[in-house]
Coordinates of C-alpha atoms and ligand atoms in Angstrom, one line a residue:
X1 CA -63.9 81.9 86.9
X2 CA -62.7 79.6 84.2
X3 CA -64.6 77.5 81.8
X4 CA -63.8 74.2 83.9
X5 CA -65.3 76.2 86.8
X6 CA -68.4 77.8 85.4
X7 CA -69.6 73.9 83.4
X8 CA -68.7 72.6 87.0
X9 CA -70.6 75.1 88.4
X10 CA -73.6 74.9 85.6
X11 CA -73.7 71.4 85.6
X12 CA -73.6 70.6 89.1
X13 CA -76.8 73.4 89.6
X14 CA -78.1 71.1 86.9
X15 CA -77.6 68.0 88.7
X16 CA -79.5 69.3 91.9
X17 CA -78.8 70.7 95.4
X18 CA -79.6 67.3 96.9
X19 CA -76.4 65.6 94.8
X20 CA -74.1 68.2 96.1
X21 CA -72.5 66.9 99.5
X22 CA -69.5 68.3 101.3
X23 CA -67.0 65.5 100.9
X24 CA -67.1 63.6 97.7
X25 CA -65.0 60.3 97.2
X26 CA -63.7 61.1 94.1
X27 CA -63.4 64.0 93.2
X28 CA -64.5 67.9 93.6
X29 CA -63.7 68.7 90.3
X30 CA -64.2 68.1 86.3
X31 CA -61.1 66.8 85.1
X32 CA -62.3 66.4 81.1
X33 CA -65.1 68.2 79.7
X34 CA -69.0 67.4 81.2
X35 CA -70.3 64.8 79.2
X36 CA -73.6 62.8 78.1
X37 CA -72.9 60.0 79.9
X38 CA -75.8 56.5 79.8
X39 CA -75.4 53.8 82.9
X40 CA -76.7 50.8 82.2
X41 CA -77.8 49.0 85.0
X42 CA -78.7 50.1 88.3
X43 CA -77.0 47.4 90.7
X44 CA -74.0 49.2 93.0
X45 CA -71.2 49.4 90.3
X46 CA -73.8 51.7 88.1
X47 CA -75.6 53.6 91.2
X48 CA -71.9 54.3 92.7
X49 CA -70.8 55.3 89.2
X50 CA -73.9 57.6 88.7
X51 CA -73.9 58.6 91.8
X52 CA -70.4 60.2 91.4
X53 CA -70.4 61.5 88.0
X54 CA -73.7 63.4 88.6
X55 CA -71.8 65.3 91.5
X56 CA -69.4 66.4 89.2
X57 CA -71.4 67.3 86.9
X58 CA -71.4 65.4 83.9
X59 CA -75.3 64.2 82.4
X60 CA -76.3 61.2 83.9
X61 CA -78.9 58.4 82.6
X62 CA -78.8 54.8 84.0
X63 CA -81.1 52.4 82.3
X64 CA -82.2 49.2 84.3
X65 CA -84.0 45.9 83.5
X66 CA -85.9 45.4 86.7
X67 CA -88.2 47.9 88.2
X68 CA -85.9 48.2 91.1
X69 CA -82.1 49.5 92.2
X70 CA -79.6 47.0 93.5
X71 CA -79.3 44.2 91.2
X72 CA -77.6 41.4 93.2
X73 CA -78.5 43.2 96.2
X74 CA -81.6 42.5 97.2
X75 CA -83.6 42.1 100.6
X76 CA -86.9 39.8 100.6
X77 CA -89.5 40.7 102.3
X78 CA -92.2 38.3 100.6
X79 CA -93.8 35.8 101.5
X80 CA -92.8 36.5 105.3
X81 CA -94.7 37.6 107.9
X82 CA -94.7 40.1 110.5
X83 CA -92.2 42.3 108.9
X84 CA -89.4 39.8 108.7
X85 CA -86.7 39.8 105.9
X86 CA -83.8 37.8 104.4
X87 CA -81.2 38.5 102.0
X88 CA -81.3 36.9 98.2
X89 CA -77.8 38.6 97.8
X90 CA -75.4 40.3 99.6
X91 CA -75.5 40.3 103.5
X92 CA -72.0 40.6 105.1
X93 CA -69.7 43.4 105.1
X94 CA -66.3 42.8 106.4
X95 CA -64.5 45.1 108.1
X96 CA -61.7 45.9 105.7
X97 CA -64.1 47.1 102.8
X98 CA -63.3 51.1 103.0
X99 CA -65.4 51.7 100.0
X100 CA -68.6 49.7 100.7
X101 CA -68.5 51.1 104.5
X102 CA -67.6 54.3 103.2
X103 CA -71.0 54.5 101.0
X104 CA -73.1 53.1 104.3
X105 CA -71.8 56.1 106.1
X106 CA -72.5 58.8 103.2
X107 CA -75.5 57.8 103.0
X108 CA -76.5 57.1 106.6
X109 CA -77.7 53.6 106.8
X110 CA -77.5 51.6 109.3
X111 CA -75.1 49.1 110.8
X112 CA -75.5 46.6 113.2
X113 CA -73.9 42.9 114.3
X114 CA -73.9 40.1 111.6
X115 CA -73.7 37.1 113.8
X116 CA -75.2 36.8 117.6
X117 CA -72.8 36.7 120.1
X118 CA -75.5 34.7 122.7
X119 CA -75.8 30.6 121.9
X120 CA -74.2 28.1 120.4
X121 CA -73.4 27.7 116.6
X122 CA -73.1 24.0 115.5
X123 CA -70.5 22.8 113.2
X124 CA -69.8 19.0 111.6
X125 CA -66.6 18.2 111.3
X126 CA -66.1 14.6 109.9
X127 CA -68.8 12.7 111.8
X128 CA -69.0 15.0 114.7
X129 CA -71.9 17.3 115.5
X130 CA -70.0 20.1 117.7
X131 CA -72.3 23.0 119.3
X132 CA -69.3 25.7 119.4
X133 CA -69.2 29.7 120.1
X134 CA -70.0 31.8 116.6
X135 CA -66.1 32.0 116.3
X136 CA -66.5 28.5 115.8
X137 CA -68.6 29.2 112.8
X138 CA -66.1 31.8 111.0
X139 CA -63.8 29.6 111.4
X140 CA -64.9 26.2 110.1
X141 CA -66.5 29.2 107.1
X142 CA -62.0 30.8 107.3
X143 CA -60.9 26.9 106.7
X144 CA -63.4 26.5 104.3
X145 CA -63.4 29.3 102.0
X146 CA -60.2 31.2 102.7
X147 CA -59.8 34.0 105.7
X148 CA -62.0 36.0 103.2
X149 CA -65.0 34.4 105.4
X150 CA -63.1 33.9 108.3
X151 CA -62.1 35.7 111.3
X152 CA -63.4 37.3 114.4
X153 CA -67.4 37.2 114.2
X154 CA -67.1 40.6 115.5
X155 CA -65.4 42.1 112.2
X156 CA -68.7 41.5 110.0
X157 CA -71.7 43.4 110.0
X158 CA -75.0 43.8 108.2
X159 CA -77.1 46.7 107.4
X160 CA -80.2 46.9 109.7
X161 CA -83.7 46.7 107.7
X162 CA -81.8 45.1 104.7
X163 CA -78.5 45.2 103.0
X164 CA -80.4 46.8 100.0
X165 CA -81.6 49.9 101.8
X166 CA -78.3 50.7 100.8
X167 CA -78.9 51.3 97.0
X168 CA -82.4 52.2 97.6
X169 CA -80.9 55.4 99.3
X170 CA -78.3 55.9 96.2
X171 CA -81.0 55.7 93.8
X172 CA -83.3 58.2 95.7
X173 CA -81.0 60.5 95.1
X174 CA -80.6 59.8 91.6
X175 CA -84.2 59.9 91.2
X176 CA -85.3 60.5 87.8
X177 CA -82.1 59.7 86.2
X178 CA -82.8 56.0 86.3
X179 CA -85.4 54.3 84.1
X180 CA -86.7 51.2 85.2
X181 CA -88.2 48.7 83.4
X182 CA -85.9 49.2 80.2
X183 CA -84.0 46.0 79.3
X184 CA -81.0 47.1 76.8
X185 CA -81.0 44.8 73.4
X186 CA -77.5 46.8 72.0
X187 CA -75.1 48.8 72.4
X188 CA -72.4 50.3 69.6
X189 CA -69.9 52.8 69.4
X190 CA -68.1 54.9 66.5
X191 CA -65.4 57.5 66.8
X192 CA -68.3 60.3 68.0
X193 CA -70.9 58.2 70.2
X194 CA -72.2 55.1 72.1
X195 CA -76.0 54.4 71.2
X196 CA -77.8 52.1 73.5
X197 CA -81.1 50.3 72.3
X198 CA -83.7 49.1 74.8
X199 CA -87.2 48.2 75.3
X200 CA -89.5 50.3 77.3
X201 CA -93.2 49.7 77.6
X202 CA -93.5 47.7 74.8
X203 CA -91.6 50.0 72.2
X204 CA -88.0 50.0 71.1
X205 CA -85.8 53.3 72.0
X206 CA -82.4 54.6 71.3
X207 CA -80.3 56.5 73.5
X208 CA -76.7 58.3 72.4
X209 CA -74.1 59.5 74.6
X210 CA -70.6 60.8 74.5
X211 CA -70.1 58.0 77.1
X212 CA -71.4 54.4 77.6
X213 CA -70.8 52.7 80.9
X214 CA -72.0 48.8 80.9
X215 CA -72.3 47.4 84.2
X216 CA -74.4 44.6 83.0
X217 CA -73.1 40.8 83.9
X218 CA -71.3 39.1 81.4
X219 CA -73.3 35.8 81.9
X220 CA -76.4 39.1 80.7
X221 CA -74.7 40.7 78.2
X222 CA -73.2 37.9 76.2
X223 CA -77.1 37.8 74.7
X224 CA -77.1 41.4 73.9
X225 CA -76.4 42.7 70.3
X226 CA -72.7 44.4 70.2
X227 CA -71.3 46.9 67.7
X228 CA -68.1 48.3 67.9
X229 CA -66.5 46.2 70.4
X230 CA -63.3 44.0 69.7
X231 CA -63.3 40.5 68.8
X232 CA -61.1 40.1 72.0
X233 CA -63.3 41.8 74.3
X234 CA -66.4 39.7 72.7
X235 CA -64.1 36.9 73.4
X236 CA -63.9 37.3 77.5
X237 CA -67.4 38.1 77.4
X238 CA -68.6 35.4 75.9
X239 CA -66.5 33.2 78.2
X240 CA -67.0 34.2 81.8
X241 CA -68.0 31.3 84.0
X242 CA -70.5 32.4 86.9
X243 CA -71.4 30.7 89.2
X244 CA -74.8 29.4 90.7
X245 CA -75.6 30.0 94.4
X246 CA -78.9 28.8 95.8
X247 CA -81.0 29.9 99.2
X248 CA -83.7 28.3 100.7
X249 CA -85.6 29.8 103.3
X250 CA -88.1 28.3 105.8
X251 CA -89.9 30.3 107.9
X252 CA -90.7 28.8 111.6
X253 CA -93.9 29.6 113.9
X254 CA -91.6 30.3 116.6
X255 CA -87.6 30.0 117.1
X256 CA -87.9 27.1 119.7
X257 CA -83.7 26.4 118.2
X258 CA -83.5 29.0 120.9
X259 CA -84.8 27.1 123.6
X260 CA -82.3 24.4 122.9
X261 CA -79.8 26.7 123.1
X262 CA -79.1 27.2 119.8
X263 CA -78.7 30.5 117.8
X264 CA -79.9 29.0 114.3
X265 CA -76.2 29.0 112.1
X266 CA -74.3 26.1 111.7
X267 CA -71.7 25.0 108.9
X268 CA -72.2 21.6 107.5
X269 CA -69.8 18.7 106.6
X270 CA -70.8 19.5 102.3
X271 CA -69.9 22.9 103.4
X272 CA -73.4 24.8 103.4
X273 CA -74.1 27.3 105.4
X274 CA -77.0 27.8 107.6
X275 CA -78.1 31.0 108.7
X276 CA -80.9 32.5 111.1
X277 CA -81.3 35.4 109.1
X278 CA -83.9 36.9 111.5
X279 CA -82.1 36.3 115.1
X280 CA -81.7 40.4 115.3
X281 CA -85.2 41.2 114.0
X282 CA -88.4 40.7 116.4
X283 CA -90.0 37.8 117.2
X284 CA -91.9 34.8 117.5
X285 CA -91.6 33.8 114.1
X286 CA -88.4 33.1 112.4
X287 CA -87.0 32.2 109.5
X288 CA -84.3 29.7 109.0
X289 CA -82.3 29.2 105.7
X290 CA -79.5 27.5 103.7
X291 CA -76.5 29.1 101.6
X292 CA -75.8 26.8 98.8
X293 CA -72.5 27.0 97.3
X294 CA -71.5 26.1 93.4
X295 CA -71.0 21.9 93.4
X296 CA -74.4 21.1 95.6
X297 CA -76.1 24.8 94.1
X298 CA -76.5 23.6 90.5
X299 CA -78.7 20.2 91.7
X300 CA -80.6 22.2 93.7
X301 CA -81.3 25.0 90.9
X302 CA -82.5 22.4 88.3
X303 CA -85.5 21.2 90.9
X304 CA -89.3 22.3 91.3
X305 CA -89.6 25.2 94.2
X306 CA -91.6 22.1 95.7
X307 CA -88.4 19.7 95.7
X308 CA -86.1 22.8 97.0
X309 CA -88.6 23.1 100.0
X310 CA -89.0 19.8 101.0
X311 CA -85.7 18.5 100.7
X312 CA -84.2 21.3 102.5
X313 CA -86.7 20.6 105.0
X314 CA -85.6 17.2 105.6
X315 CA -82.0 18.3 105.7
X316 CA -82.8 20.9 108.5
X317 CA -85.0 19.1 110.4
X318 CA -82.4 16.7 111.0
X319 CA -79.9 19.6 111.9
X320 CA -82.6 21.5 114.1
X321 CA -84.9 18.3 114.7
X322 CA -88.7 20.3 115.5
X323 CA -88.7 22.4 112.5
X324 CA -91.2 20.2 110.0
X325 CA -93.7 21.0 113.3
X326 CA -93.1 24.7 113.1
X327 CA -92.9 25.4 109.7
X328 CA -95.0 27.5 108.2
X329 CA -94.1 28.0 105.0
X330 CA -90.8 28.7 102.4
X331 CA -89.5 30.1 99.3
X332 CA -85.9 29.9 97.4
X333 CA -83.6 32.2 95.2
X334 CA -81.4 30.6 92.7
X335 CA -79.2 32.9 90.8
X336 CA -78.7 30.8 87.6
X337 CA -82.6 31.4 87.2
X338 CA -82.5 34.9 87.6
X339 CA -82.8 36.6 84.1
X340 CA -80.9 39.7 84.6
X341 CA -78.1 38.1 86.4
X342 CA -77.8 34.0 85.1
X343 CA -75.5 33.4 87.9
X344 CA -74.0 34.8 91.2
X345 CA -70.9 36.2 90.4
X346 CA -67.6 35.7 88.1
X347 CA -64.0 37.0 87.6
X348 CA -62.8 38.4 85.2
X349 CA -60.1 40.9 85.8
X350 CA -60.0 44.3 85.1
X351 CA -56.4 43.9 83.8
X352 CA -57.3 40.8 81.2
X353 CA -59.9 42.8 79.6
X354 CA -58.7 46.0 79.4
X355 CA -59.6 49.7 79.6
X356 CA -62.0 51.4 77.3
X357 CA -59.2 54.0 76.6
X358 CA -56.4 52.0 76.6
X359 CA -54.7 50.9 72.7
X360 CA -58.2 50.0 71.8
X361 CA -59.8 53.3 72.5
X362 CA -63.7 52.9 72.4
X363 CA -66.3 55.2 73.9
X364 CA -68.0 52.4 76.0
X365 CA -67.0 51.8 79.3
X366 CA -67.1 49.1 81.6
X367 CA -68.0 47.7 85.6
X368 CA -69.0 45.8 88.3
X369 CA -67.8 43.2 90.6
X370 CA -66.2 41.0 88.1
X371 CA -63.6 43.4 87.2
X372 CA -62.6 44.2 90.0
X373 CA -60.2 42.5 93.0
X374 CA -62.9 41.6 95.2
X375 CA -65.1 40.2 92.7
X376 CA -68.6 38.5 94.7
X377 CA -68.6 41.4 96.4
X378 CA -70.1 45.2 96.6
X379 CA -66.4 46.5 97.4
X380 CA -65.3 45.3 93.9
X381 CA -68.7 46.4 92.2
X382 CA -68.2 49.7 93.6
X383 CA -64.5 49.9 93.6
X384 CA -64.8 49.4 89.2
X385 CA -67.6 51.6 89.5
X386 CA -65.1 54.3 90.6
X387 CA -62.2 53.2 88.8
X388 CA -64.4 53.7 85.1
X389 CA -65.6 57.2 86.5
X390 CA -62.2 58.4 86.6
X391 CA -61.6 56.7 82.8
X392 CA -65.0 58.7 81.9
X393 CA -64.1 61.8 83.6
X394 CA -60.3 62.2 82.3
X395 CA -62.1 61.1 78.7
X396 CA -61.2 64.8 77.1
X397 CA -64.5 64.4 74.7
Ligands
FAD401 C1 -75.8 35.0 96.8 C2 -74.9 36.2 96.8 C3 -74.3 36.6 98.1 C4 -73.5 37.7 98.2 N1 -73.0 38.1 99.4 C5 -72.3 39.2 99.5 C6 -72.0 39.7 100.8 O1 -72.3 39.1 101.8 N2 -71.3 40.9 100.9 C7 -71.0 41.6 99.8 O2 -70.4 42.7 99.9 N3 -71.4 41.2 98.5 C8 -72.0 40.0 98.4 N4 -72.4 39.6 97.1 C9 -71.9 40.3 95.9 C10 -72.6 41.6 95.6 O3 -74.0 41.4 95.7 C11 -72.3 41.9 94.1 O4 -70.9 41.8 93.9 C12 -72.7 43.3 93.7 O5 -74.0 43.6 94.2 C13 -72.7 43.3 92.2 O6 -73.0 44.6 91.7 P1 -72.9 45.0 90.2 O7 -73.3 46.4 90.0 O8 -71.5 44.6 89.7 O9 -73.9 44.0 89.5 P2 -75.5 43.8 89.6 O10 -75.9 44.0 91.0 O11 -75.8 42.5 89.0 O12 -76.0 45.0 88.7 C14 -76.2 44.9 87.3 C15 -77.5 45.5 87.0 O13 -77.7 45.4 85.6 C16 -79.1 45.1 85.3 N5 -79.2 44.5 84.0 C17 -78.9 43.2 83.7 N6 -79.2 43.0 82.4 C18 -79.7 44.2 81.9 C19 -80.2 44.6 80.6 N7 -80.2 43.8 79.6 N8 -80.6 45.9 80.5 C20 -80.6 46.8 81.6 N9 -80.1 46.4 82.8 C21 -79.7 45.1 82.9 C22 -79.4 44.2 86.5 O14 -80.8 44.1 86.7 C23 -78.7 44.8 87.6 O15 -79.5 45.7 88.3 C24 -73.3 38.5 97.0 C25 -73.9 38.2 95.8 C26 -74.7 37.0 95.7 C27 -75.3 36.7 94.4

């Protein structure tokens, strides 16, 4: 056995038997030496990246802000009733997004249909109100947005009990390797190590690694304390527009839509979309809500919870007249508002920013969806995820 082999062998002992799987996705192997290596953030880009590293053995610490995994991916389950849910983040997974599905089947969640294939969808086109097939809805969404959002219904799909059961089940494997509940305040690098700096219960703490991996958002990060990093880099940081997405949701006594042969989605002449989250979960009660694109998103983010409800209310109820009789009651996500994300998503470019290893050299790394391709998505979070554990795991020190 040679050295590569026996640290391999060491490290992934180390890691635990319930890391070690028979195919990985990157690789079986070290390539570089095993390395300290600190995450920080737990949303997919850092649970992927952790995920991976760990089975090859290198040391792995992710430290998160929140006291949950996920980050932008996020199921609610509160203030509904009887057990129904509704997504704050990501819901849809196309069909085309290898790595995403590829995750869903390694670690066994389920999959089921995004859009109902029973009842009409409705969709206004000019002045027209048009009661049309779901494909009728993916395709006013195709026109819209770009064949990104478009196509069959029957390409998209949704992970059944909640899109975030998905890094729930990467992080349960990771286990005691993340630590919640620790906001980072900086992060700097010399020639020998990346220290990060973060809060935890109240006191401040230091952590140093061979490696660094930062997978928090730009729109995050610009307000955290940087060492080490070039001017240029600082540069794109500082500048990243993201942008704001709002959701309201309403939940209904019963989904009497139904009864008028309606399935709850429609697409509307400002271009929101309307979803009925719940139409694959059990009845009566349902719950009814809005998708709130940047132009309309930022109004909505600067008013009271109150105003979100009740003018979202009056918009629906004329779209789905009955529903101020069977509401029951409503809450909103905005993504401006949220403090470890201030926004939805950005690009950036992995090319414009450039690699941690590249002419600048630099010991901290760095992911997630808006250096990536398919940035606003988990297929570009997880695809840099990947891409910076190959730049960590070639890293010869
Ligand atoms: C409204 C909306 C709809 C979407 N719809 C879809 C969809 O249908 N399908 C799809 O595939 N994708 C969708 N996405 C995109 C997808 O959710 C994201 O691309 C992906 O989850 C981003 O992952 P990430 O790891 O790059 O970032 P994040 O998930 O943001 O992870 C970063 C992590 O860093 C943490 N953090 C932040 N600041 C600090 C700090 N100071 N210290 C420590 N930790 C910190 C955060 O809490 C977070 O956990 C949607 C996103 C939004 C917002």
């Amino acid at each position: 056995m040679n050295r590569r082999q026996f640290l391999r062998n060491a490290a992934v002992a180390a890691a635990g038997a319930s890391l070690v799987r028979p195919s990985l996705s990157y690789a079986s192997v070290l390539t570089g030496p095993a390395k300290k290596v600190v995450i920080l953030g737990a949303g997919m880009a850092g649970l992927v990246a952790g995920y991976e590293l760990a089975v090859l053995g290198h040391d792995v610490t992710i430290i998160e802000a929140r006291m949950r995994p996920g980050g932008r991916v996020h199921t609610l389950h509160e203030p509904f009733s009887d057990g129904l849910y509704a997504e704050a983040g990501a819901a849809r997974i196309p069909d085309d997004h290898d790595l995403t599905l590829k995750y869903v089947k390694l670690f066994e969640v389920p999959l089921e249909p995004m859009y109902p294939s029973a009842l009409s969808a409705l969709r206004f086109d000019g002045g027209d109100r048009r009661e049309v097939p779901i494909d009728g809805f993916t395709d006013a969404l195709g026109g819209h947005f770009g064949f990104e959002l478009g196509g069959n219904p029957s390409r998209w799909r949704k992970i059944k009990g909640g899109t975030d059961m998905l890094p729930k089940a990467i992080a349960r494997r990771l286990a005691e390797k993340i630590q919640y509940g620790s906001p980072v305040v900086k992060i700097e690098q010399d020639a020998r190590s990346a220290t990060t700096t973060y809060l935890h219960a109240g006191s401040s703490q230091k952590i140093v690694a061979d490696r660094l991996l930062c997978t928090i958002p730009f729109s995050v990060l610009r307000n955290i304390e940087m060492d080490g990093i070039s001017d240029r880099k600082i540069d794109v940081i500082k500048r990243a527009r993201y942008d704001a997405v709002c959701r309201v949701y309403l939940q209904t006594r019963n989904r009497y839509w139904e009864r008028k042969g309606l399935n709850g989605f429609a697409f509307t002449r400002s271009g929101i979309e309307i979803w009925h989250p719940t139409w694959s979960q059990l009845g009566p009660r349902g719950i009814l809500m809005t998708y709130v694109r940047p132009g309309e998103a930022e109004r909505i983010t600067n008013l009271k919870e109150t105003e979100r409800v009740s003018s979202t209310l009056t918009q629906l109820d004329e779209i789905f007249p009955g529903l101020r009789t069977n509401f029951e009651g409503a809450s909103s996500k905005c993504w401006l508002d949220d403090e470890w994300s201030r926004g939805a998503w950005s690009f950036v470019g992995f090319k414009d920013f450039g690699t941690a290893i590249g002419v600048e050299g630099g010991r901290i790394h760095f992911a997630g969806e808006h250096l990536s391709q398919w940035s606003s998505w988990m297929q570009g979070a997880i695809s840099s995820g990947l891409r910076a554990v190959k730049e960590i795991d070639e890293a010869q020190n």
